[in-house]
Structure formats: C-alpha cells, structure tokens
PDB file of C-alpha atoms in Angstrom:
ATOM      1  CA  MET Q 102       0.000   0.000   0.000  1.00 44.00           C
ATOM      2  CA  ARG Q 103       1.351   3.368  -0.921  1.00 51.00           C
ATOM      3  CA  ASP Q 104       2.857   5.408   1.911  1.00 51.00           C
ATOM      4  CA  THR Q 105       2.472   2.606   4.457  1.00 45.00           C
ATOM      5  CA  PHE Q 106       5.807   1.113   5.412  1.00 44.00           C
ATOM      6  CA  ALA Q 107       7.455  -0.971   8.085  1.00 40.00           C
ATOM      7  CA  ASN Q 108      11.102  -0.921   9.013  1.00 41.00           C
ATOM      8  CA  SER Q 109      13.045  -3.157   6.699  1.00 38.00           C
ATOM      9  CA  GLY Q 110      14.951  -4.567   9.672  1.00 37.00           C
ATOM     10  CA  ASP Q 111      18.278  -4.000   7.974  1.00 38.00           C
ATOM     11  CA  GLN Q 112      20.490  -2.706  10.763  1.00 35.00           C
ATOM     12  CA  ARG Q 113      23.515  -1.648   8.740  1.00 34.00           C
ATOM     13  CA  VAL Q 114      24.372   1.959   9.271  1.00 34.00           C
ATOM     14  CA  SER Q 115      25.310   2.906   5.958  1.00 36.00           C
ATOM     15  CA  ARG Q 116      14.943  37.018  13.907  1.00 33.00           C
ATOM     16  CA  ARG Q 117      12.784  36.740  17.732  1.00 32.00           C
ATOM     17  CA  GLY Q 118      10.202  36.478  20.499  1.00 35.00           C
ATOM     18  CA  VAL Q 119       8.951  33.773  22.760  1.00 31.00           C
ATOM     19  CA  LEU Q 120       8.114  30.363  21.422  1.00 31.00           C
ATOM     20  CA  ARG Q 121       4.883  28.714  22.431  1.00 32.00           C
ATOM     21  CA  GLY Q 122       4.231  25.170  23.491  1.00 34.00           C
ATOM     22  CA  ALA Q 123       6.474  22.166  23.239  1.00 36.00           C
ATOM     23  CA  ALA Q 124       8.674  23.600  20.529  1.00 37.00           C
ATOM     24  CA  GLY Q 125       9.393  26.626  22.707  1.00 36.00           C
ATOM     25  CA  ALA Q 126      10.424  24.482  25.631  1.00 34.00           C
ATOM     26  CA  ALA Q 127      12.611  22.318  23.446  1.00 37.00           C
ATOM     27  CA  LEU Q 128      14.323  25.274  21.851  1.00 38.00           C
ATOM     28  CA  GLY Q 129      14.986  26.888  25.213  1.00 35.00           C
ATOM     29  CA  LEU Q 130      13.656  30.295  24.167  1.00 34.00           C
ATOM     30  CA  ALA Q 131      11.208  30.919  26.971  1.00 32.00           C
ATOM     31  CA  ALA Q 132      10.991  34.421  28.400  1.00 32.00           C
ATOM     32  CA  GLY Q 133      14.144  35.124  30.316  1.00 33.00           C
ATOM     33  CA  GLY Q 134      16.403  33.378  27.776  1.00 35.00           C
ATOM     34  CA  THR Q 135      19.790  34.920  27.235  1.00 33.00           C
ATOM     35  CA  LEU Q 136      18.949  36.235  23.791  1.00 35.00           C
ATOM     36  CA  LEU Q 137      15.710  38.002  24.726  1.00 34.00           C
ATOM     37  CA  ALA Q 138      15.569  41.732  25.422  1.00 35.00           C
ATOM     38  CA  ASN Q 139      15.032  41.345  29.158  1.00 37.00           C
ATOM     39  CA  GLY Q 140      18.354  42.546  30.477  1.00 37.00           C
ATOM     40  CA  ALA Q 141      19.463  39.031  31.386  1.00 39.00           C
ATOM     41  CA  SER Q 142      22.498  39.096  29.146  1.00 38.00           C
ATOM     42  CA  ALA Q 143      25.576  41.111  29.933  1.00 40.00           C
ATOM     43  CA  ALA Q 144      26.233  41.620  26.254  1.00 39.00           C
ATOM     44  CA  PRO Q 145      25.205  45.003  24.806  1.00 36.00           C
ATOM     45  CA  ARG Q 146      21.978  45.116  22.846  1.00 38.00           C
ATOM     46  CA  ARG Q 147      20.430  47.526  20.329  1.00 34.00           C
ATOM     47  CA  PRO Q 148      16.892  48.272  21.549  1.00 31.00           C
ATOM     48  CA  ALA Q 149      15.826  50.323  18.516  1.00 33.00           C
ATOM     49  CA  ALA Q 150      16.907  47.582  16.109  1.00 34.00           C
ATOM     50  CA  ARG Q 151      15.267  44.888  18.217  1.00 36.00           C
ATOM     51  CA  ALA Q 152      11.958  46.707  18.149  1.00 37.00           C
ATOM     52  CA  ALA Q 153      12.191  46.874  14.353  1.00 42.00           C
ATOM     53  CA  PHE Q 154      12.183  43.073  14.113  1.00 57.00           C
ATOM     54  CA  ALA Q 155       9.404  42.032  16.450  1.00 62.00           C
ATOM     55  CA  ALA Q 156       8.974  38.517  15.097  1.00 79.00           C
ATOM     56  CA  GLU Q 157       8.451  35.198  16.795  1.00 94.00           C
ATOM     57  CA  PRO Q 158      10.182  32.039  15.592  1.00 98.00           C
ATOM     58  CA  HIS Q 159       7.101  30.681  13.845  1.00 98.00           C
ATOM     59  CA  ASN Q 160       6.673  33.846  11.717  1.00 97.00           C
ATOM     60  CA  TRP Q 161      10.053  35.559  11.559  1.00 98.00           C
ATOM     61  CA  MET Q 162       9.869  35.902   7.762  1.00 98.00           C
ATOM     62  CA  SER Q 163       6.467  37.613   7.731  1.00 96.00           C
ATOM     63  CA  GLY Q 164       7.801  41.126   8.404  1.00 95.00           C
ATOM     64  CA  LEU Q 165      10.575  40.972   5.816  1.00 97.00           C
ATOM     65  CA  PRO Q 166      10.221  42.806   2.463  1.00 97.00           C
ATOM     66  CA  ASP Q 167       8.509  40.958  -0.362  1.00 98.00           C
ATOM     67  CA  ASP Q 168      11.214  41.951  -2.820  1.00 96.00           C
ATOM     68  CA  ARG Q 169      14.006  40.353  -0.813  1.00 96.00           C
ATOM     69  CA  THR Q 170      15.302  37.357  -2.745  1.00 96.00           C
ATOM     70  CA  ILE Q 171      16.047  34.241  -0.767  1.00 97.00           C
ATOM     71  CA  ASP Q 172      19.787  34.505  -1.400  1.00 97.00           C
ATOM     72  CA  ASP Q 173      19.776  37.712   0.664  1.00 96.00           C
ATOM     73  CA  LEU Q 174      18.444  36.016   3.788  1.00 98.00           C
ATOM     74  CA  THR Q 175      20.080  34.180   6.653  1.00 98.00           C
ATOM     75  CA  ILE Q 176      18.113  31.003   7.258  1.00 98.00           C
ATOM     76  CA  PRO Q 177      18.231  28.313   9.947  1.00 98.00           C
ATOM     77  CA  GLY Q 178      18.177  24.851   8.440  1.00 99.00           C
ATOM     78  CA  THR Q 179      18.588  21.218   9.343  1.00 99.00           C
ATOM     79  CA  HIS Q 180      20.655  18.370   7.978  1.00 98.00           C
ATOM     80  CA  ASN Q 181      18.651  15.165   7.690  1.00 98.00           C
ATOM     81  CA  SER Q 182      15.627  16.996   9.025  1.00 98.00           C
ATOM     82  CA  CYS Q 183      13.515  13.918   9.803  1.00 98.00           C
ATOM     83  CA  ALA Q 184      16.277  11.677  11.165  1.00 98.00           C
ATOM     84  CA  THR Q 185      14.948  11.248  14.709  1.00 98.00           C
ATOM     85  CA  VAL Q 186      15.431   7.450  14.731  1.00 98.00           C
ATOM     86  CA  GLY Q 187      19.035   6.548  15.390  1.00 97.00           C
ATOM     87  CA  GLY Q 188      19.367   2.841  14.770  1.00 95.00           C
ATOM     88  CA  PRO Q 189      22.360   1.044  16.305  1.00 93.00           C
ATOM     89  CA  PHE Q 190      24.398   3.337  18.571  1.00 95.00           C
ATOM     90  CA  ASP Q 191      22.255   6.305  17.397  1.00 96.00           C
ATOM     91  CA  THR Q 192      24.537   6.788  14.415  1.00 97.00           C
ATOM     92  CA  ALA Q 193      21.599   7.759  12.164  1.00 98.00           C
ATOM     93  CA  LYS Q 194      19.940  10.203  14.581  1.00 98.00           C
ATOM     94  CA  CYS Q 195      20.463  13.855  13.596  1.00 98.00           C
ATOM     95  CA  GLN Q 196      17.493  15.668  15.193  1.00 98.00           C
ATOM     96  CA  ASP Q 197      15.596  15.565  18.503  1.00 98.00           C
ATOM     97  CA  LEU Q 198      12.650  17.735  17.447  1.00 98.00           C
ATOM     98  CA  SER Q 199       9.822  16.733  15.156  1.00 98.00           C
ATOM     99  CA  LEU Q 200       9.393  18.502  11.831  1.00 98.00           C
ATOM    100  CA  PRO Q 201       6.461  20.664  13.075  1.00 98.00           C
ATOM    101  CA  ASP Q 202       8.524  21.711  16.107  1.00 98.00           C
ATOM    102  CA  LEU Q 203      11.536  22.557  13.952  1.00 98.00           C
ATOM    103  CA  LEU Q 204       9.358  24.754  11.737  1.00 98.00           C
ATOM    104  CA  SER Q 205       7.701  26.412  14.756  1.00 98.00           C
ATOM    105  CA  GLY Q 206      11.180  27.018  16.144  1.00 98.00           C
ATOM    106  CA  GLY Q 207      12.336  29.013  13.113  1.00 98.00           C
ATOM    107  CA  VAL Q 208      13.873  26.387  10.817  1.00 98.00           C
ATOM    108  CA  ARG Q 209      13.171  27.162   7.153  1.00 99.00           C
ATOM    109  CA  PHE Q 210      15.493  24.884   5.199  1.00 99.00           C
ATOM    110  CA  LEU Q 211      14.786  21.156   5.265  1.00 99.00           C
ATOM    111  CA  ASP Q 212      16.950  18.301   4.069  1.00 99.00           C
ATOM    112  CA  ILE Q 213      14.646  15.404   3.158  1.00 99.00           C
ATOM    113  CA  ARG Q 214      15.898  11.931   2.178  1.00 98.00           C
ATOM    114  CA  CYS Q 215      13.456   9.707   0.279  1.00 99.00           C
ATOM    115  CA  ARG Q 216      13.643   5.985  -0.373  1.00 98.00           C
ATOM    116  CA  PRO Q 217      11.513   4.831  -3.318  1.00 98.00           C
ATOM    117  CA  ILE Q 218       9.675   1.674  -2.233  1.00 98.00           C
ATOM    118  CA  ASP Q 219       6.370   0.164  -3.343  1.00 97.00           C
ATOM    119  CA  GLY Q 220       5.676   3.143  -5.590  1.00 98.00           C
ATOM    120  CA  ALA Q 221       6.069   5.814  -2.902  1.00 98.00           C
ATOM    121  CA  PHE Q 222       8.734   7.492  -0.733  1.00 99.00           C
ATOM    122  CA  ALA Q 223       9.703   6.394   2.743  1.00 99.00           C
ATOM    123  CA  ILE Q 224      11.930   8.773   4.724  1.00 99.00           C
ATOM    124  CA  HIS Q 225      15.286   7.220   5.500  1.00 98.00           C
ATOM    125  CA  HIS Q 226      18.709   8.060   6.831  1.00 98.00           C
ATOM    126  CA  GLY Q 227      20.825   5.417   5.238  1.00 97.00           C
ATOM    127  CA  VAL Q 228      19.164   2.086   5.877  1.00 97.00           C
ATOM    128  CA  ILE Q 229      17.201   3.371   8.876  1.00 98.00           C
ATOM    129  CA  TYR Q 230      13.512   4.048   8.228  1.00 98.00           C
ATOM    130  CA  GLN Q 231      12.439   7.197  10.100  1.00 98.00           C
ATOM    131  CA  ASN Q 232       8.816   6.169  10.749  1.00 98.00           C
ATOM    132  CA  LYS Q 233       7.700   8.849   8.342  1.00 98.00           C
ATOM    133  CA  ASN Q 234       6.747   9.059   4.689  1.00 98.00           C
ATOM    134  CA  PHE Q 235       6.986  11.862   2.158  1.00 99.00           C
ATOM    135  CA  ASN Q 236       3.280  12.650   2.227  1.00 98.00           C
ATOM    136  CA  ASN Q 237       3.639  13.232   5.995  1.00 98.00           C
ATOM    137  CA  VAL Q 238       6.471  15.688   5.323  1.00 99.00           C
ATOM    138  CA  LEU Q 239       4.495  17.595   2.699  1.00 99.00           C
ATOM    139  CA  THR Q 240       1.346  17.628   4.820  1.00 98.00           C
ATOM    140  CA  GLU Q 241       3.197  18.986   7.856  1.00 99.00           C
ATOM    141  CA  CYS Q 242       4.787  21.721   5.725  1.00 99.00           C
ATOM    142  CA  ARG Q 243       1.396  22.605   4.226  1.00 98.00           C
ATOM    143  CA  ASP Q 244      -0.216  22.764   7.676  1.00 98.00           C
ATOM    144  CA  PHE Q 245       2.546  25.024   8.980  1.00 98.00           C
ATOM    145  CA  LEU Q 246       2.384  27.343   5.963  1.00 98.00           C
ATOM    146  CA  SER Q 247      -1.420  27.503   6.126  1.00 98.00           C
ATOM    147  CA  ALA Q 248      -1.112  28.683   9.726  1.00 98.00           C
ATOM    148  CA  ASN Q 249       1.802  31.014   8.874  1.00 98.00           C
ATOM    149  CA  PRO Q 250       1.228  32.241   5.299  1.00 98.00           C
ATOM    150  CA  GLY Q 251       3.976  34.859   5.506  1.00 98.00           C
ATOM    151  CA  GLU Q 252       6.633  32.132   5.688  1.00 98.00           C
ATOM    152  CA  THR Q 253       8.319  29.947   3.120  1.00 98.00           C
ATOM    153  CA  VAL Q 254      10.155  26.654   3.476  1.00 99.00           C
ATOM    154  CA  LEU Q 255      13.055  25.541   1.326  1.00 99.00           C
ATOM    155  CA  MET Q 256      13.236  21.787   0.888  1.00 99.00           C
ATOM    156  CA  SER Q 257      16.108  19.760  -0.497  1.00 98.00           C
ATOM    157  CA  VAL Q 258      14.955  16.355  -1.816  1.00 98.00           C
ATOM    158  CA  LYS Q 259      17.408  13.488  -2.303  1.00 98.00           C
ATOM    159  CA  LYS Q 260      17.160   9.786  -3.044  1.00 98.00           C
ATOM    160  CA  GLU Q 261      18.359   7.638  -0.135  1.00 98.00           C
ATOM    161  CA  HIS Q 262      19.150   3.942   0.319  1.00 98.00           C
ATOM    162  CA  SER Q 263      17.916   2.941  -3.113  1.00 98.00           C
ATOM    163  CA  ASP Q 264      19.164   1.906  -6.522  1.00 98.00           C
ATOM    164  CA  ALA Q 265      15.958   3.103  -8.194  1.00 98.00           C
ATOM    165  CA  SER Q 266      16.548   4.909 -11.455  1.00 98.00           C
ATOM    166  CA  ALA Q 267      16.250   8.644 -11.842  1.00 98.00           C
ATOM    167  CA  GLU Q 268      13.209   8.045 -14.037  1.00 98.00           C
ATOM    168  CA  GLU Q 269      11.459   5.976 -11.357  1.00 98.00           C
ATOM    169  CA  PHE Q 270      12.198   8.554  -8.668  1.00 98.00           C
ATOM    170  CA  ALA Q 271      10.912  11.413 -10.832  1.00 98.00           C
ATOM    171  CA  ALA Q 272       7.775   9.487 -11.794  1.00 98.00           C
ATOM    172  CA  ILE Q 273       6.844   8.878  -8.142  1.00 98.00           C
ATOM    173  CA  PHE Q 274       7.526  12.491  -7.220  1.00 99.00           C
ATOM    174  CA  ASN Q 275       5.646  13.991 -10.153  1.00 98.00           C
ATOM    175  CA  ASP Q 276       2.773  11.548 -10.557  1.00 98.00           C
ATOM    176  CA  LEU Q 277       1.983  10.478  -7.009  1.00 98.00           C
ATOM    177  CA  TYR Q 278       2.832  13.518  -4.905  1.00 98.00           C
ATOM    178  CA  MET Q 279       2.490  16.485  -7.235  1.00 98.00           C
ATOM    179  CA  LYS Q 280      -0.509  15.258  -9.267  1.00 98.00           C
ATOM    180  CA  GLU Q 281      -2.406  12.469  -7.507  1.00 98.00           C
ATOM    181  CA  GLN Q 282      -1.999  13.769  -3.959  1.00 98.00           C
ATOM    182  CA  GLY Q 283      -2.300  17.396  -5.061  1.00 98.00           C
ATOM    183  CA  PHE Q 284       0.871  18.920  -3.628  1.00 98.00           C
ATOM    184  CA  ASP Q 285       1.836  20.668  -6.871  1.00 98.00           C
ATOM    185  CA  SER Q 286       0.164  23.915  -5.766  1.00 98.00           C
ATOM    186  CA  LEU Q 287       2.269  23.853  -2.582  1.00 98.00           C
ATOM    187  CA  VAL Q 288       5.657  23.356  -4.213  1.00 98.00           C
ATOM    188  CA  HIS Q 289       7.510  26.091  -6.114  1.00 98.00           C
ATOM    189  CA  ARG Q 290       9.521  24.218  -8.738  1.00 98.00           C
ATOM    190  CA  ASP Q 291      10.908  26.969 -10.965  1.00 97.00           C
ATOM    191  CA  SER Q 292      14.536  26.324 -11.740  1.00 97.00           C
ATOM    192  CA  ASP Q 293      15.849  29.366 -13.619  1.00 96.00           C
ATOM    193  CA  ALA Q 294      16.203  31.919 -10.774  1.00 97.00           C
ATOM    194  CA  LEU Q 295      16.037  32.277  -7.024  1.00 98.00           C
ATOM    195  CA  PRO Q 296      12.596  33.646  -6.139  1.00 98.00           C
ATOM    196  CA  SER Q 297      11.727  36.732  -4.142  1.00 98.00           C
ATOM    197  CA  LEU Q 298      10.237  36.079  -0.740  1.00 98.00           C
ATOM    198  CA  GLY Q 299       6.963  37.655  -1.823  1.00 98.00           C
ATOM    199  CA  ALA Q 300       6.648  35.196  -4.702  1.00 98.00           C
ATOM    200  CA  VAL Q 301       6.908  32.121  -2.476  1.00 98.00           C
ATOM    201  CA  ARG Q 302       5.175  33.033   0.773  1.00 98.00           C
ATOM    202  CA  GLY Q 303       3.061  30.074   1.789  1.00 98.00           C
ATOM    203  CA  LYS Q 304       5.021  27.716  -0.462  1.00 98.00           C
ATOM    204  CA  VAL Q 305       7.756  25.117  -0.348  1.00 99.00           C
ATOM    205  CA  VAL Q 306      10.708  26.023  -2.566  1.00 98.00           C
ATOM    206  CA  LEU Q 307      12.154  22.833  -4.004  1.00 99.00           C
ATOM    207  CA  VAL Q 308      15.896  22.289  -4.080  1.00 98.00           C
ATOM    208  CA  ALA Q 309      16.451  19.237  -6.257  1.00 98.00           C
ATOM    209  CA  ARG Q 310      19.192  16.707  -5.718  1.00 98.00           C
ATOM    210  CA  GLU Q 311      17.611  14.400  -8.289  1.00 98.00           C
ATOM    211  CA  PRO Q 312      16.839  15.084 -11.973  1.00 98.00           C
ATOM    212  CA  GLY Q 313      13.392  15.330 -13.479  1.00 98.00           C
ATOM    213  CA  ILE Q 314      11.489  16.846 -10.565  1.00 98.00           C
ATOM    214  CA  GLY Q 315      12.019  20.548 -11.274  1.00 98.00           C
ATOM    215  CA  GLY Q 316      13.254  22.944  -8.659  1.00 98.00           C
ATOM    216  CA  ILE Q 317      16.587  24.639  -8.042  1.00 98.00           C
ATOM    217  CA  ASP Q 318      19.461  22.368  -8.976  1.00 98.00           C
ATOM    218  CA  ARG Q 319      21.491  21.726  -5.843  1.00 97.00           C
ATOM    219  CA  ASN Q 320      24.623  21.366  -7.971  1.00 96.00           C
ATOM    220  CA  GLY Q 321      23.844  24.294 -10.286  1.00 97.00           C
ATOM    221  CA  PRO Q 322      24.965  27.928 -10.365  1.00 97.00           C
ATOM    222  CA  LEU Q 323      22.161  29.222  -8.093  1.00 98.00           C
ATOM    223  CA  LEU Q 324      23.565  27.532  -4.987  1.00 98.00           C
ATOM    224  CA  SER Q 325      26.959  27.543  -3.311  1.00 98.00           C
ATOM    225  CA  VAL Q 326      27.116  24.444  -1.125  1.00 98.00           C
ATOM    226  CA  GLN Q 327      29.571  23.378   1.578  1.00 98.00           C
ATOM    227  CA  ASP Q 328      28.832  19.792   2.561  1.00 98.00           C
ATOM    228  CA  ASP Q 329      32.169  18.249   3.511  1.00 98.00           C
ATOM    229  CA  TYR Q 330      30.756  15.617   5.841  1.00 97.00           C
ATOM    230  CA  GLN Q 331      33.747  13.409   6.611  1.00 97.00           C
ATOM    231  CA  LEU Q 332      35.996  15.913   8.370  1.00 98.00           C
ATOM    232  CA  PRO Q 333      37.234  15.936  11.957  1.00 98.00           C
ATOM    233  CA  VAL Q 334      35.491  18.590  14.035  1.00 98.00           C
ATOM    234  CA  ALA Q 335      38.351  21.141  13.948  1.00 98.00           C
ATOM    235  CA  GLU Q 336      38.675  20.888  10.167  1.00 98.00           C
ATOM    236  CA  LYS Q 337      34.930  20.994   9.715  1.00 98.00           C
ATOM    237  CA  TRP Q 338      34.709  24.199  11.760  1.00 98.00           C
ATOM    238  CA  ASP Q 339      37.380  25.752   9.538  1.00 98.00           C
ATOM    239  CA  ARG Q 340      35.348  24.797   6.474  1.00 98.00           C
ATOM    240  CA  VAL Q 341      32.110  26.177   7.965  1.00 98.00           C
ATOM    241  CA  GLN Q 342      33.840  29.477   8.769  1.00 98.00           C
ATOM    242  CA  GLU Q 343      35.360  29.707   5.278  1.00 98.00           C
ATOM    243  CA  HIS Q 344      31.890  29.304   3.758  1.00 98.00           C
ATOM    244  CA  LEU Q 345      30.395  31.874   6.144  1.00 98.00           C
ATOM    245  CA  ASP Q 346      33.137  34.321   5.195  1.00 98.00           C
ATOM    246  CA  ALA Q 347      32.584  33.697   1.476  1.00 97.00           C
ATOM    247  CA  ALA Q 348      28.828  34.218   1.792  1.00 97.00           C
ATOM    248  CA  LYS Q 349      29.376  37.427   3.771  1.00 96.00           C
ATOM    249  CA  SER Q 350      31.826  38.820   1.225  1.00 96.00           C
ATOM    250  CA  GLU Q 351      29.633  38.184  -1.829  1.00 93.00           C
ATOM    251  CA  ALA Q 352      26.267  39.158  -0.303  1.00 89.00           C
ATOM    252  CA  GLY Q 353      24.400  41.409  -2.735  1.00 85.00           C
ATOM    253  CA  GLY Q 354      26.992  40.803  -5.414  1.00 88.00           C
ATOM    254  CA  THR Q 355      25.672  37.533  -6.774  1.00 88.00           C
ATOM    255  CA  LYS Q 356      22.395  35.720  -7.247  1.00 92.00           C
ATOM    256  CA  ARG Q 357      23.191  32.468  -5.508  1.00 96.00           C
ATOM    257  CA  LEU Q 358      22.237  31.082  -2.136  1.00 98.00           C
ATOM    258  CA  SER Q 359      24.914  29.879   0.238  1.00 98.00           C
ATOM    259  CA  VAL Q 360      24.102  26.508   1.821  1.00 98.00           C
ATOM    260  CA  ASN Q 361      26.442  25.660   4.687  1.00 98.00           C
ATOM    261  CA  TYR Q 362      26.225  22.271   6.370  1.00 98.00           C
ATOM    262  CA  VAL Q 363      27.568  22.314   9.937  1.00 98.00           C
ATOM    263  CA  SER Q 364      27.081  18.552  10.225  1.00 98.00           C
ATOM    264  CA  THR Q 365      29.899  16.028   9.907  1.00 98.00           C
ATOM    265  CA  THR Q 366      30.562  12.342  10.463  1.00 97.00           C
ATOM    266  CA  THR Q 367      34.321  12.905  10.984  1.00 96.00           C
ATOM    267  CA  GLY Q 368      34.881   9.861   8.767  1.00 93.00           C
ATOM    268  CA  GLU Q 369      34.368   7.449  11.649  1.00 94.00           C
ATOM    269  CA  LEU Q 370      32.932   3.983  11.042  1.00 92.00           C
ATOM    270  CA  LEU Q 371      30.462   4.593  13.880  1.00 96.00           C
ATOM    271  CA  PRO Q 372      29.807   8.339  13.765  1.00 97.00           C
ATOM    272  CA  ALA Q 373      28.415  10.190  16.766  1.00 97.00           C
ATOM    273  CA  PRO Q 374      26.362  13.086  15.304  1.00 98.00           C
ATOM    274  CA  ARG Q 375      25.270  14.417  18.701  1.00 98.00           C
ATOM    275  CA  ASN Q 376      28.822  14.660  19.983  1.00 98.00           C
ATOM    276  CA  TYR Q 377      29.916  16.599  16.906  1.00 98.00           C
ATOM    277  CA  ALA Q 378      26.903  18.934  17.227  1.00 98.00           C
ATOM    278  CA  LYS Q 379      27.795  19.527  20.890  1.00 98.00           C
ATOM    279  CA  GLU Q 380      31.128  20.905  19.702  1.00 98.00           C
ATOM    280  CA  LEU Q 381      30.148  22.655  16.483  1.00 98.00           C
ATOM    281  CA  ASN Q 382      26.774  24.255  17.250  1.00 98.00           C
ATOM    282  CA  PRO Q 383      28.088  26.391  20.152  1.00 98.00           C
ATOM    283  CA  LYS Q 384      30.928  27.616  17.942  1.00 98.00           C
ATOM    284  CA  VAL Q 385      28.437  28.820  15.328  1.00 98.00           C
ATOM    285  CA  GLU Q 386      26.241  30.409  18.008  1.00 98.00           C
ATOM    286  CA  THR Q 387      29.189  32.242  19.594  1.00 98.00           C
ATOM    287  CA  ARG Q 388      30.330  33.682  16.269  1.00 98.00           C
ATOM    288  CA  LEU Q 389      26.840  34.855  15.279  1.00 98.00           C
ATOM    289  CA  ASN Q 390      26.080  36.349  18.703  1.00 98.00           C
ATOM    290  CA  GLU Q 391      29.364  38.269  18.690  1.00 98.00           C
ATOM    291  CA  GLU Q 392      28.563  39.699  15.257  1.00 98.00           C
ATOM    292  CA  TYR Q 393      25.019  40.586  16.303  1.00 97.00           C
ATOM    293  CA  ASP Q 394      26.245  42.312  19.476  1.00 97.00           C
ATOM    294  CA  ARG Q 395      28.683  44.393  17.391  1.00 97.00           C
ATOM    295  CA  GLY Q 396      25.735  45.505  15.257  1.00 97.00           C
ATOM    296  CA  ASP Q 397      26.756  43.428  12.250  1.00 97.00           C
ATOM    297  CA  ARG Q 398      24.030  41.858  10.123  1.00 97.00           C
ATOM    298  CA  PRO Q 399      25.856  39.599   7.647  1.00 97.00           C
ATOM    299  CA  VAL Q 400      23.968  37.582   5.057  1.00 97.00           C
ATOM    300  CA  TYR Q 401      24.910  33.954   5.428  1.00 98.00           C
ATOM    301  CA  GLY Q 402      22.312  32.042   3.458  1.00 98.00           C
ATOM    302  CA  ALA Q 403      21.154  28.727   4.875  1.00 98.00           C
ATOM    303  CA  ILE Q 404      23.037  27.232   7.822  1.00 99.00           C
ATOM    304  CA  LEU Q 405      22.144  23.564   8.257  1.00 99.00           C
ATOM    305  CA  LEU Q 406      22.450  21.977  11.686  1.00 99.00           C
ATOM    306  CA  ASP Q 407      22.265  18.652  13.386  1.00 98.00           C
ATOM    307  CA  PHE Q 408      20.178  18.705  16.584  1.00 98.00           C
ATOM    308  CA  ALA Q 409      18.733  22.143  15.838  1.00 98.00           C
ATOM    309  CA  GLY Q 410      17.055  23.577  18.918  1.00 98.00           C
ATOM    310  CA  SER Q 411      18.520  21.004  21.287  1.00 98.00           C
ATOM    311  CA  GLU Q 412      22.309  21.303  21.066  1.00 98.00           C
ATOM    312  CA  ALA Q 413      22.949  25.064  21.536  1.00 98.00           C
ATOM    313  CA  ALA Q 414      19.194  25.501  21.822  1.00 98.00           C
ATOM    314  CA  ASP Q 415      19.136  29.229  20.951  1.00 97.00           C
ATOM    315  CA  LEU Q 416      21.111  28.790  17.737  1.00 98.00           C
ATOM    316  CA  PRO Q 417      18.158  28.873  15.293  1.00 98.00           C
ATOM    317  CA  LYS Q 418      17.200  32.284  16.703  1.00 97.00           C
ATOM    318  CA  ALA Q 419      20.816  33.467  16.584  1.00 98.00           C
ATOM    319  CA  ILE Q 420      20.696  32.672  12.873  1.00 98.00           C
ATOM    320  CA  TYR Q 421      17.364  34.162  11.837  1.00 98.00           C
ATOM    321  CA  ARG Q 422      17.655  37.370  13.875  1.00 97.00           C
ATOM    322  CA  LEU Q 423      20.555  38.403  11.608  1.00 98.00           C
ATOM    323  CA  ASN Q 424      17.796  39.381   9.158  1.00 97.00           C
ATOM    324  CA  GLU Q 425      16.885  42.240  11.509  1.00 95.00           C
ATOM    325  CA  GLY Q 426      16.710  45.578   9.710  1.00 88.00           C
ATOM    326  CA  LEU Q 427      16.077  44.202   6.214  1.00 81.00           C
TER     327      LEU Q 427
END
C-alpha cells in the first residue's frame, strides 16, 4: 500500500520572540532566555533595532520585504531533518525535534531523504527508516504554511538507500505527490532563478538533488554548497567558517544562495552526530552572537544543523535574527 511502510529490519548503518508550546520548551527560548531583550544578558543590545524586528520564531519571515530574494536572507536549516530514529548506537539520529517543532522554532530549510519503495517514498537516513513518509512531510509543511502564510520553506529532496533509477524517482515524485496527492500547488519548482520572498510566501521552494522533478538544482549555479561531511570537528569548523566568510563577502553581489552544512561524520565507522553537534553548534552560536552584538548583520544564506534547537538551543534564533533591519 502506498505510503504505508514498516522498518526493513536491515540494521547496517550505511529574527525573535517567545516560542509557544512544546517547541518553545525544546528550543529553550522561553521568556528570560539569554537572547531576549530582558536585560538578562551582559552583552550590549540595540533596543531600537530589536523593536524593528518584532517577530516570533514561527513567523520571523512575515515582516521581511517581499522583494528580498532568498539569497539575501540568513536562514536556519537542518541536515537530515527527519532523522529522529538513530538505529544502532544512534549513528543515524540527527534531530531531537519533530518537523512541526523545527518549523515552529524558526527552521526554514529542510533536508529530506526519500527511499523509493512500493511506488512511494519512505523517509530514511541510510538504511534506517524514520517512521515517516513523504506525504507526511508535505502535509506537515502545508499545515505550517497555512497557519503562517507569511513564511516559506526551502526543501532539499534526495534519493536515499535505493538503486531506483532517476526516471522511477521522478515518476513517483511527479505523478503520485504532485498530481495524484495534489501537492503541486504547494511546491515552487521553478529552476531558472532564485525567487523573491513575496513570490513564495506560503510555499515550499524545491531544491532538487535528483533530476526530473524541477526545482533549483542543488549542484547548479544558483547555490553555493559546503557539505564536507567526513571531516574531523576542527577541520569541519574551519570549512564552515570559510563558507560563512565567502557568503558574507559576496552578499548582494551575486544571485546564488549559500548553503552551509555544519554537520559532519568525521569519517568514523560509527559516527556520533550528537557529539559533533555539541562541539560545532556552540561555535556557530558564539560567532553569530558576537557579530550581532557588534551591530553586524551579515547575510549567510542557509546554515544547516544537526540537533537544531537542542544542542545550543538558541542557535536557530541566533541565525534568523541576523535578518533584523532588512
């Protein structure tokens, strides 16, 4: 039956405000948090600028100008956004929060991995089924955007744990999800230019890692991607900083979106994603907070995290509040 799957059993591991509800608790942004304008932090703040960006995590895009193209935004994102099931030794687990909680917490770039099976897509990280299917992902994005029509979500789609042909993958995507299940009106699949925010409010902007499905080509000229995922933590941090610096230097001078993966496996046979996030996420947060406190508002594009909202819980906000003043 389409979109009903069981685990295969294969155990190889191949810019602000107070959040509400469970997502708020998980992200650690309750009133009194160190990044809120309540005097709790010793770091200097800019009250006038803060008042100009009175957004909450679930709608931080809504006050931004319609004519701002997505390459001129700084966007919290997630690597392997639905990988909440770890498998043996938790090597496949990359997130603690559910997709709705990530979106409510400010995340706007999703990395979705689809396994073609029985004519539909199951969500996998490697061999590990994530107890979720692609129609669940699309439905949750549609529900969030219906409730928050001023937002947009970028979604990277990639084939995972499958030798299905490109033609089979594209047929399932186009025929089942876009046509039969009616998600075509939700998904912005133009491929020739990065859209303005006003053009894609309430929509999912597709970033394609597979041919034949439309969308922005992940390997094309509209994106600049850093995804070196087999580096030791110190080297990975250097690479993340280099990509941040490059995005900052070319902001406004090009029409391409920087996509910067903070995640790594370090090349280990049994990777420990949480341990790497414990080291890397605070480094990103410290850099961004220091820039914010100096009054800098660099444009960094999408910054993709493991354990967004749980390891360095305030980091998604530290990312999106850099859009303050746009």
